[in-house]
CSV table of C-alpha atoms in Angstrom, one decimal:
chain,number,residue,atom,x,y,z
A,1,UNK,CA,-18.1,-4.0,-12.9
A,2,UNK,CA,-14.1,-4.1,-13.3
A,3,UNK,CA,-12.9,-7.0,-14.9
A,4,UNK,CA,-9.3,-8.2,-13.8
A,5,UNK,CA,-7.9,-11.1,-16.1
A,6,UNK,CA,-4.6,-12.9,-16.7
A,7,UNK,CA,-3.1,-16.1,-18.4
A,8,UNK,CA,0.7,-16.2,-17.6
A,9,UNK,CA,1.8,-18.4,-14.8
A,10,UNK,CA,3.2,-15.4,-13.1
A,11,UNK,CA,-0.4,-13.1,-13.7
A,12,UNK,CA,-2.4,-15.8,-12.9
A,13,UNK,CA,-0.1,-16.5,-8.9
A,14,UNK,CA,-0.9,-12.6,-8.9
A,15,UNK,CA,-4.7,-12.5,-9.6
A,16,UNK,CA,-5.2,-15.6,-7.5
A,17,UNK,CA,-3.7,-14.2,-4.9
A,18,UNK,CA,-5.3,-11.0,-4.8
A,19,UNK,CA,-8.8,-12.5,-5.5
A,20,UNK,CA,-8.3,-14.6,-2.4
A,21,UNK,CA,-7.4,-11.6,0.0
A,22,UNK,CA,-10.3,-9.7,-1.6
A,23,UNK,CA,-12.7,-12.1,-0.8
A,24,UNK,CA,-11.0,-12.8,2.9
A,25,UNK,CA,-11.4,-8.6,3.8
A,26,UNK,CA,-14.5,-7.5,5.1
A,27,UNK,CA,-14.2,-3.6,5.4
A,28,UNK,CA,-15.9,-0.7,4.4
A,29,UNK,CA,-12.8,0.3,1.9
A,30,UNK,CA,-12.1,-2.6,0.3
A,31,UNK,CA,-14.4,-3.4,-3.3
A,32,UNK,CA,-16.3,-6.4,-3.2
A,33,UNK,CA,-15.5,-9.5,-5.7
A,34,UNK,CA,-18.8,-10.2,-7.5
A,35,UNK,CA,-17.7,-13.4,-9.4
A,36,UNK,CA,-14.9,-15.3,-10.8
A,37,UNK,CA,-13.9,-18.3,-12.9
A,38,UNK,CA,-11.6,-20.1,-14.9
A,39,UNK,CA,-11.4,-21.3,-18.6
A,40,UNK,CA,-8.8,-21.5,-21.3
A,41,UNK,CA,-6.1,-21.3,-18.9
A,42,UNK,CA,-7.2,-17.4,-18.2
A,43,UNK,CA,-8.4,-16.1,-14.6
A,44,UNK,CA,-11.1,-13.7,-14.8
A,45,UNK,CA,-12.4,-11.8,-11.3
A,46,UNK,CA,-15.2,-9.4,-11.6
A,47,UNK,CA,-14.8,-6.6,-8.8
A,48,UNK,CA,-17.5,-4.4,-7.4
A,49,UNK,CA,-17.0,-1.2,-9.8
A,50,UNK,CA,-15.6,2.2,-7.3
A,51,UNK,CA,-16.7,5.0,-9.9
A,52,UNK,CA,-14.8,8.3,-9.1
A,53,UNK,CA,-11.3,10.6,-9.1
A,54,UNK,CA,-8.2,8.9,-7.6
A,55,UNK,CA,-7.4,10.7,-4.1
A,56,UNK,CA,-5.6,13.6,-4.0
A,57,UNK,CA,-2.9,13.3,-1.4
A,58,UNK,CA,-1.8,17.1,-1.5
A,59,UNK,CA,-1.2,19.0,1.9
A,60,UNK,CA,-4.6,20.4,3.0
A,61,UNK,CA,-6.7,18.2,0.1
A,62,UNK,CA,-10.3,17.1,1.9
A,63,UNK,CA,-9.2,13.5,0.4
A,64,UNK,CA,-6.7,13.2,3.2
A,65,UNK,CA,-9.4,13.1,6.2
A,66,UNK,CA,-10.6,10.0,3.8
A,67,UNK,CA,-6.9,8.3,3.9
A,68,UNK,CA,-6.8,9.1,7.5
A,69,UNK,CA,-10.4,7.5,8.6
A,70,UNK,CA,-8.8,4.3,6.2
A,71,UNK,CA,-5.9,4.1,7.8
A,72,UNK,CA,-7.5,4.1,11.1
A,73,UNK,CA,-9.7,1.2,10.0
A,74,UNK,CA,-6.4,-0.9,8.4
A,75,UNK,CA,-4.0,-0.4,11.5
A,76,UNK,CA,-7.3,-2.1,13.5
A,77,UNK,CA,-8.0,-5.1,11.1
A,78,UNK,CA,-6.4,-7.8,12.0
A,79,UNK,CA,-4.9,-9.6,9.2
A,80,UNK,CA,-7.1,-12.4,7.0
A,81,UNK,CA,-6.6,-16.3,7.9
A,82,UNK,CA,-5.0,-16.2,4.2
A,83,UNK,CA,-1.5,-16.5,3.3
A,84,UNK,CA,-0.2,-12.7,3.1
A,85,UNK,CA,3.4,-11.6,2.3
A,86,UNK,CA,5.5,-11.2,4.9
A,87,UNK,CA,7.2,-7.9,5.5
A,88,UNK,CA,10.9,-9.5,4.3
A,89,UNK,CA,8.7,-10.8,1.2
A,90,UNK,CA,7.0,-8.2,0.2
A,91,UNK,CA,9.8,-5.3,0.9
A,92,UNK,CA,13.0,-7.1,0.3
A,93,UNK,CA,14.4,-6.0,4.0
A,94,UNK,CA,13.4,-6.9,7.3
A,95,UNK,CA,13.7,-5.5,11.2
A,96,UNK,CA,11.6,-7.5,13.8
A,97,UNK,CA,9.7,-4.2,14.5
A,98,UNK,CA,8.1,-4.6,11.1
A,99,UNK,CA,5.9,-8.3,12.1
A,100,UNK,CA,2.5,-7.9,13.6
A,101,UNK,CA,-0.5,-9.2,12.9
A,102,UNK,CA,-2.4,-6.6,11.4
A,103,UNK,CA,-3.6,-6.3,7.7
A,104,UNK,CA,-1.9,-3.9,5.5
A,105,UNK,CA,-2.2,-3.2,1.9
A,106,UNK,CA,1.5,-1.5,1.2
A,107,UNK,CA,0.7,0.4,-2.2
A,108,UNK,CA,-1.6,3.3,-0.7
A,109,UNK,CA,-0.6,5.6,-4.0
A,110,UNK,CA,-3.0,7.3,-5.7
A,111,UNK,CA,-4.0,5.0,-8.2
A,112,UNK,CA,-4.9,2.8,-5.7
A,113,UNK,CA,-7.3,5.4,-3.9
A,114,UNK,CA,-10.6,5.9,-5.6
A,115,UNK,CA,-13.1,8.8,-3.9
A,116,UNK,CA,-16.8,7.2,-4.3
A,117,UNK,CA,-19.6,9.1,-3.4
A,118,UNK,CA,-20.1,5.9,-0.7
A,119,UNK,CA,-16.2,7.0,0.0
A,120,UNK,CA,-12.7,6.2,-0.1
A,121,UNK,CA,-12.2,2.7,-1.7
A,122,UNK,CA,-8.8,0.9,-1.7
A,123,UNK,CA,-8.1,-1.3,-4.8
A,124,UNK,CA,-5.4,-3.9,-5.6
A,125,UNK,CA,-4.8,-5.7,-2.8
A,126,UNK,CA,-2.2,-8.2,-4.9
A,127,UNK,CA,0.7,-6.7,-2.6
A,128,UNK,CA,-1.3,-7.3,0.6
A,129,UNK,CA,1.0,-8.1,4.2
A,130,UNK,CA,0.6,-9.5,7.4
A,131,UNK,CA,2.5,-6.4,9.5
A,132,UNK,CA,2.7,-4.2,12.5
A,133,UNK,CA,0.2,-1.3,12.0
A,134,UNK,CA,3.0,1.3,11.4
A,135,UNK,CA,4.4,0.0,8.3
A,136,UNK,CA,1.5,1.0,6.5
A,137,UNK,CA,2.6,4.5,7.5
A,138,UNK,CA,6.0,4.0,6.7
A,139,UNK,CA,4.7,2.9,3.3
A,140,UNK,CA,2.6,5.7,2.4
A,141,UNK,CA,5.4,8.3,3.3
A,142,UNK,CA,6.7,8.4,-0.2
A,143,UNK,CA,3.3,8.9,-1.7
A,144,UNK,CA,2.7,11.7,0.6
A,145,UNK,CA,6.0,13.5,-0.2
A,146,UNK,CA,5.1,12.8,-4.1
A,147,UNK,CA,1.7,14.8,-3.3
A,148,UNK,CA,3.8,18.0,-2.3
A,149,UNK,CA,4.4,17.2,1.4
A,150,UNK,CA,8.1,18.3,2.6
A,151,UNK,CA,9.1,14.8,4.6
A,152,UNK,CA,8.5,16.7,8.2
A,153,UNK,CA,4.8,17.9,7.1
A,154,UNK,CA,4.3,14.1,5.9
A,155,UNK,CA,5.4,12.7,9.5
A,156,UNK,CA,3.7,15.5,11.3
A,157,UNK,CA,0.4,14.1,9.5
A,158,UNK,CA,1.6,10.7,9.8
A,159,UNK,CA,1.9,11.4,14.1
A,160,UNK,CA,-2.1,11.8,14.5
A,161,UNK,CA,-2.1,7.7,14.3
A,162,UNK,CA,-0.7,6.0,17.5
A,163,UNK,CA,0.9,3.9,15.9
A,164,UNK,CA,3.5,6.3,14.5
A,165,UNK,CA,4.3,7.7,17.6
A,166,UNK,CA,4.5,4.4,19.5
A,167,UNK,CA,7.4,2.7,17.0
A,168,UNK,CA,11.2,3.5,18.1
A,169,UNK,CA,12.6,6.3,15.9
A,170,UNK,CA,15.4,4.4,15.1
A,171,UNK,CA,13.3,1.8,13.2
A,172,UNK,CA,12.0,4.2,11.0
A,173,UNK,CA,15.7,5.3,10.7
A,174,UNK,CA,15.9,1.9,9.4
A,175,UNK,CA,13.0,1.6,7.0
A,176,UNK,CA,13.4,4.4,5.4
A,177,UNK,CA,17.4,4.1,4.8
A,178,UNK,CA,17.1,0.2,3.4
A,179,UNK,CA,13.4,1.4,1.4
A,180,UNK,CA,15.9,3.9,-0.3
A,181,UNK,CA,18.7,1.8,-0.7
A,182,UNK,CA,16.4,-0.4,-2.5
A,183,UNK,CA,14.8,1.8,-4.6
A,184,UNK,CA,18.1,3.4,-5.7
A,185,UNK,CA,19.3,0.1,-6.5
A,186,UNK,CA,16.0,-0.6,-8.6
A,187,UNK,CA,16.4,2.4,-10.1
A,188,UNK,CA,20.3,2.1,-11.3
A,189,UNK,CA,20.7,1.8,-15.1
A,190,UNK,CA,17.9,1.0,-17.7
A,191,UNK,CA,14.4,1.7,-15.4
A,192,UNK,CA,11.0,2.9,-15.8
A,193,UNK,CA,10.6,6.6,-14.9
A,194,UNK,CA,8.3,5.6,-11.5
A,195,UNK,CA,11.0,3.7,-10.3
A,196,UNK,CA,13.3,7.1,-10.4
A,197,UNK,CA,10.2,8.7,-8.9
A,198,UNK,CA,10.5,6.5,-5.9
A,199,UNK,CA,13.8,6.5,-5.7
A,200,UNK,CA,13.5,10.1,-5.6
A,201,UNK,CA,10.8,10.1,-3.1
A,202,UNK,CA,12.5,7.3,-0.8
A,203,UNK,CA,15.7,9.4,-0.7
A,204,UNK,CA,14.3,12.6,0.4
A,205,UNK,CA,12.3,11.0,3.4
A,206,UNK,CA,15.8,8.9,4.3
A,207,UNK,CA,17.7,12.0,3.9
A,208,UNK,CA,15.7,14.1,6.4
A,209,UNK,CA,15.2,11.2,9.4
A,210,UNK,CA,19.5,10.4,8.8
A,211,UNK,CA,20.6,14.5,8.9
């Protein structure tokens, strides 16, 4: 078992949230929520426990066929009847290109990749968005270039989903210059060190799809 809890106003909107979009997806990747309740003013959720190493998203790890047959699954879910962020919400920018109606999680780092021997399961759905199927990609492109992939091998193993190849290049022009523009922003002064890694990682991929 893996026992989430919180108290705070703010932890507790969180949990709740995440607990309801846990319980709402049905998928093969997603752990299962095995009880819950309330007491004290704390939330506690009991998740189905995913025992195994986080993914390795390096170029040629065997972990990535996982990711891929996940995302595969994700870009054809449609997204839960539950309230879900909204692209603008959850990334701070918007472009109509970015609204659909599929389910995407938006935080595929590794942390959030667990390799069972049942296979890949996704955790912490608390960021969890009501999208086109691409931004998912768009999403994980940082994370790949963290892993070691040079942005062009990262979209080259992005292009085996149809969904990559079928959004206009000049929106992904656009996501990845605002998702950097925020990130450096984030990262300006006083920050903790993974918001200069995403910075980082956010301006490398912007840098190659602007030159």
């Amino acid at each position: 078992m893996f026992v989430k809890a919180a108290h705070t106003d703010f932890g507790v909107r969180s949990l709740r949230f995440e607990l309801r979009v846990s319980e709402a997806v049905s998928g093969p990747h997603s752990p299962a929520v095995e009880w819950h309740f309330e007491a004290g003013g704390w939330l506690v959720v009991g998740f189905e426990h995913c025992d195994g190493p986080h993914a390795d998203l390096s170029p040629d790890s065997p972990d990535l066929n996982l990711l891929g047959e996940a995302l595969t699954v994700l870009g054809e879910t449609p997204a839960p009847d539950v309230p879900l962020f909204s692209p603008k919400a959850r990334l701070g920018f918007a472009h109509p290109a970015m609204d659909g109606d599929r389910l995407a999680h938006t935080d595929l780092g590794p942390a959030n990749l667990i390799v069972t021997p049942r296979g890949l399961r996704i955790v912490d759905w608390a960021m969890a968005t009501k999208a086109a199927p691409w931004v998912e990609l768009a999403m994980l492109t940082p994370w790949l270039i963290s892993a070691g992939h040079a942005p062009a091998q990262a979209e080259q193993w992005l292009s085996r989903h149809p969904a990559w190849g079928l959004t206009d290049p000049e929106v992904l022009d656009y996501f990845a210059t605002k998702n950097a523009e925020k990130w450096a922003s984030k990262s300006a002064g006083f920050a903790a060190a993974w918001m200069y890694d995403l910075a980082a990682w956010t301006s490398q991929w912007a840098a190659y799809r602007t030159a």
